[in-house]
Coordinates of N, CA and C in Angstrom, one line a residue:
X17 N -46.1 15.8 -50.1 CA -45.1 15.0 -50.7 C -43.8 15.8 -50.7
X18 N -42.7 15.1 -50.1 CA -41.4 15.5 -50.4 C -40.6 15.6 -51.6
X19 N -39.9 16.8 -52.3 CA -39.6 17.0 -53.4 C -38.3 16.1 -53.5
X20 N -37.9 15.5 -52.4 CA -36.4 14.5 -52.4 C -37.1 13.0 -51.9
X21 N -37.2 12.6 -52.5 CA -37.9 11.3 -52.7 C -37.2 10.2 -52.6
X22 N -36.3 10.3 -53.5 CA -35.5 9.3 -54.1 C -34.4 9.3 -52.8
X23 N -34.3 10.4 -51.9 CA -33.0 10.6 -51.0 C -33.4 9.4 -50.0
X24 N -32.1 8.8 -49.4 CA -32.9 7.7 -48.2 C -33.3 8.7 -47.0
X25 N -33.7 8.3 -46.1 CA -34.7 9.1 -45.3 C -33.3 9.1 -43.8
X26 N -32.5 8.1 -43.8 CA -32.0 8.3 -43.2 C -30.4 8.4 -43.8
X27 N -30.0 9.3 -44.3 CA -28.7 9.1 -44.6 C -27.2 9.2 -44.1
X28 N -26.0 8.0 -44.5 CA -25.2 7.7 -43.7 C -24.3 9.6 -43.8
X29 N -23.9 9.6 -42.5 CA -22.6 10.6 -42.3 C -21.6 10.4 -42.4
X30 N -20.6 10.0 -43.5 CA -19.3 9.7 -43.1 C -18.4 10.0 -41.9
X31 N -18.7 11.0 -41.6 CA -18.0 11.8 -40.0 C -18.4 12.1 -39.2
X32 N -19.6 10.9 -39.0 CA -20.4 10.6 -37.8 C -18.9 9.5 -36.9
X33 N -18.8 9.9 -35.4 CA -17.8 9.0 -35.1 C -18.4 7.6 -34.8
X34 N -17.6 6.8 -35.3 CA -17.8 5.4 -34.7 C -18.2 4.9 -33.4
X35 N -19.7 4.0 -33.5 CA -20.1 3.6 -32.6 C -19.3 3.1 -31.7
X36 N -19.1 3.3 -30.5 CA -18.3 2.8 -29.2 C -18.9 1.2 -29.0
X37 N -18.1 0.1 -29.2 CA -18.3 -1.2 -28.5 C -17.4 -1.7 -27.3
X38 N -18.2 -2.7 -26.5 CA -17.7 -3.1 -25.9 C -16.3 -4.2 -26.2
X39 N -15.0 -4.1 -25.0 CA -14.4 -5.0 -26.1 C -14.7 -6.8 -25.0
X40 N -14.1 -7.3 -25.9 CA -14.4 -9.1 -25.5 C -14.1 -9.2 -23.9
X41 N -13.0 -8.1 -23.7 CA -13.0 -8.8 -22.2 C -13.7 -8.1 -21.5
X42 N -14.7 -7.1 -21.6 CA -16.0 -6.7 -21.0 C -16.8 -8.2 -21.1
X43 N -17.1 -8.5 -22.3 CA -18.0 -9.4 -22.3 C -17.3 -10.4 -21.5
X44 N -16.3 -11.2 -21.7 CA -15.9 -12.4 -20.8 C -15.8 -12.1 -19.0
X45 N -15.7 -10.7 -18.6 CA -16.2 -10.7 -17.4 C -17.9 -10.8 -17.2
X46 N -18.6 -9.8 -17.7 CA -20.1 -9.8 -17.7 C -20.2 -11.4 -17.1
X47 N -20.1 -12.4 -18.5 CA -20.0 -14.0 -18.4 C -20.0 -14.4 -17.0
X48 N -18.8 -13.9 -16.4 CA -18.0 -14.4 -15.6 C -18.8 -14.1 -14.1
X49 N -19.6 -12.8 -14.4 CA -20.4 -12.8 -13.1 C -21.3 -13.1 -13.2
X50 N -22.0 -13.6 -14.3 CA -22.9 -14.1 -14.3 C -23.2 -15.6 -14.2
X51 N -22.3 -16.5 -14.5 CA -21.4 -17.9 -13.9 C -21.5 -17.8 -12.7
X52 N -20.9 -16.8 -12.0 CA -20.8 -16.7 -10.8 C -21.8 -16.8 -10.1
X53 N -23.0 -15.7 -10.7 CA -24.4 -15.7 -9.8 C -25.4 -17.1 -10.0
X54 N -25.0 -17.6 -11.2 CA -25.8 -18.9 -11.3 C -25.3 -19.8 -10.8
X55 N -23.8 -19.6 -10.6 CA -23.5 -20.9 -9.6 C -23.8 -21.0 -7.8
X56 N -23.8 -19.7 -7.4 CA -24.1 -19.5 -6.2 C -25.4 -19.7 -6.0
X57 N -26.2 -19.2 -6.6 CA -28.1 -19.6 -6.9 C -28.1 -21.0 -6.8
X58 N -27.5 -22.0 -7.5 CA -27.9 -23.3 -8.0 C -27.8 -23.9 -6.6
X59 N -26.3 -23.3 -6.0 CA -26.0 -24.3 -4.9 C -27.0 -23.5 -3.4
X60 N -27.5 -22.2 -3.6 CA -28.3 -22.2 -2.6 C -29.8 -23.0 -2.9
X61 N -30.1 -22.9 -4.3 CA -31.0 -23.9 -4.2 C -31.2 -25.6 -4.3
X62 N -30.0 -25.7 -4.0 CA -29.8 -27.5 -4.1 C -29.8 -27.7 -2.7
X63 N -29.1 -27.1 -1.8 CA -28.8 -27.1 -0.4 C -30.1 -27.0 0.3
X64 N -30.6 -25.7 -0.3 CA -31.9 -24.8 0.4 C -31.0 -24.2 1.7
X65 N -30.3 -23.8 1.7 CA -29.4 -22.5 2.3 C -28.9 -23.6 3.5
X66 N -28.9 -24.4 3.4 CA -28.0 -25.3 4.8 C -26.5 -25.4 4.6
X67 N -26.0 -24.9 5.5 CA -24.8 -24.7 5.1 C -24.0 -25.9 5.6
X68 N -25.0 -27.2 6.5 CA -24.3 -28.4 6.5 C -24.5 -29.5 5.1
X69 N -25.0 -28.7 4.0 CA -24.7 -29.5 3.3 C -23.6 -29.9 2.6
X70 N -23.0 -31.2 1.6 CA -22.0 -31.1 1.2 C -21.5 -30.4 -0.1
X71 N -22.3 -30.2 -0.8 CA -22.4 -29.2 -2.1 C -22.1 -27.8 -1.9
X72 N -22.7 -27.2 -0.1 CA -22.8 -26.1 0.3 C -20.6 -25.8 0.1
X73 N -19.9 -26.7 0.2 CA -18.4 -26.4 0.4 C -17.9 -25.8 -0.8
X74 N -18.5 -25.8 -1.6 CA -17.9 -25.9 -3.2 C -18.6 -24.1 -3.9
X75 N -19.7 -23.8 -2.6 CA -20.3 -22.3 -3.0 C -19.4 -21.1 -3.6
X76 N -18.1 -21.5 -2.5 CA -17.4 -20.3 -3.4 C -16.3 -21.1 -3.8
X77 N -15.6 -22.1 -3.5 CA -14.3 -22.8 -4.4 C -14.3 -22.9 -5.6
X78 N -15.7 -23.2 -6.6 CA -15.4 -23.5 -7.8 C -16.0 -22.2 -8.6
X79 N -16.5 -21.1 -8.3 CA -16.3 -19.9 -8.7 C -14.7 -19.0 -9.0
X80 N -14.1 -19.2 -7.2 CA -13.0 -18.4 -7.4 C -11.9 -19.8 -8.7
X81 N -12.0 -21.0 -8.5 CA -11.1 -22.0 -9.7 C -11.5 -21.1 -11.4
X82 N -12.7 -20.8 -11.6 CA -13.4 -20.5 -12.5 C -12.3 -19.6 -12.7
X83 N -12.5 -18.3 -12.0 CA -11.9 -16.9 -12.5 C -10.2 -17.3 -12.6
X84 N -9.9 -17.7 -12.0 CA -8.5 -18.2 -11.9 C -8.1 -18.7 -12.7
X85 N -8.5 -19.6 -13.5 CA -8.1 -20.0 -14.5 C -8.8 -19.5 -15.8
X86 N -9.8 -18.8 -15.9 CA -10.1 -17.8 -16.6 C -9.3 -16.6 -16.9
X87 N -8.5 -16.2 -15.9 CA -7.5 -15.0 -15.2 C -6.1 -15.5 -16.1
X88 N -5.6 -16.8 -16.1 CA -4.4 -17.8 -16.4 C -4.8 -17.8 -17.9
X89 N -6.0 -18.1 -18.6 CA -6.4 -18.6 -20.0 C -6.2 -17.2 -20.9
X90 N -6.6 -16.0 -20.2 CA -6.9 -14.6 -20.6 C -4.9 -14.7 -21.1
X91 N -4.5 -14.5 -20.3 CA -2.9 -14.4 -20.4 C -2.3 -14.8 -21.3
X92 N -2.8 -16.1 -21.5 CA -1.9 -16.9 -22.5 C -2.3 -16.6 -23.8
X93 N -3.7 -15.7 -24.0 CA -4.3 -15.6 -25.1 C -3.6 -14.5 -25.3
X94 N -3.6 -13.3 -24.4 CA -3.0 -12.3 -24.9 C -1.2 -12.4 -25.2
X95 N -0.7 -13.4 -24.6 CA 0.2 -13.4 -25.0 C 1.0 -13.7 -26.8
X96 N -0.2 -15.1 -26.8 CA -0.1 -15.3 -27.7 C -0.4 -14.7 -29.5
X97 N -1.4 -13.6 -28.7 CA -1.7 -12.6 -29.9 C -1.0 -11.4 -29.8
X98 N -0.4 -11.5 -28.7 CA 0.3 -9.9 -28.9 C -0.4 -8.5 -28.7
X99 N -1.5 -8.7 -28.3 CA -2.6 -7.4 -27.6 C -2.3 -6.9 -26.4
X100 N -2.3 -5.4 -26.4 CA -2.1 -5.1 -24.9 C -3.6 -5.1 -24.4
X101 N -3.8 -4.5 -22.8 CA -4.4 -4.5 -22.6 C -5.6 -3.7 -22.8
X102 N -7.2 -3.4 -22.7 CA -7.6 -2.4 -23.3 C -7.8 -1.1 -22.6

């Protein structure tokens, strides 16, 4: 038996440094390639890799619209908050 009992077993450090996070626009790209890989998957498997299908046109068009206007939305957000970049 421990003579400090009552002590918590793990106790906080105040000048332990601050856990490092990621910031949002890590996460909003992660998203963004991952949009990306499920949209490229979906349309290889709707097609089944035929590249005379009609859906096959759109494989990379509405990915790169995605980022683009993702790219455009990011802007106006930062503008409007006044953040630089990180």
């Amino acid at each position: 038996m421990s003579a400090d009992k009552g002590q918590p077993q793990n106790p906080v450090n105040p000048e332990a440094p601050e856990k490092k996070t990621l910031s949002n626009a890590i996460y909003f790209k992660i998203m963004g390639y991952l949009l990306t890989a499920g949209w490229v998957g979906f349309i290889l498997a709707i097609t089944g890799g035929d590249t005379k299908h009609p859906m096959f046109d759109y494989i990379f068009v509405v990915p790169l619209a995605g980022w683009i206007l993702g790219m455009i939305i990011a802007r106006v957000i930062q503008k409007k908050s006044g953040a630089d970049r990180p």
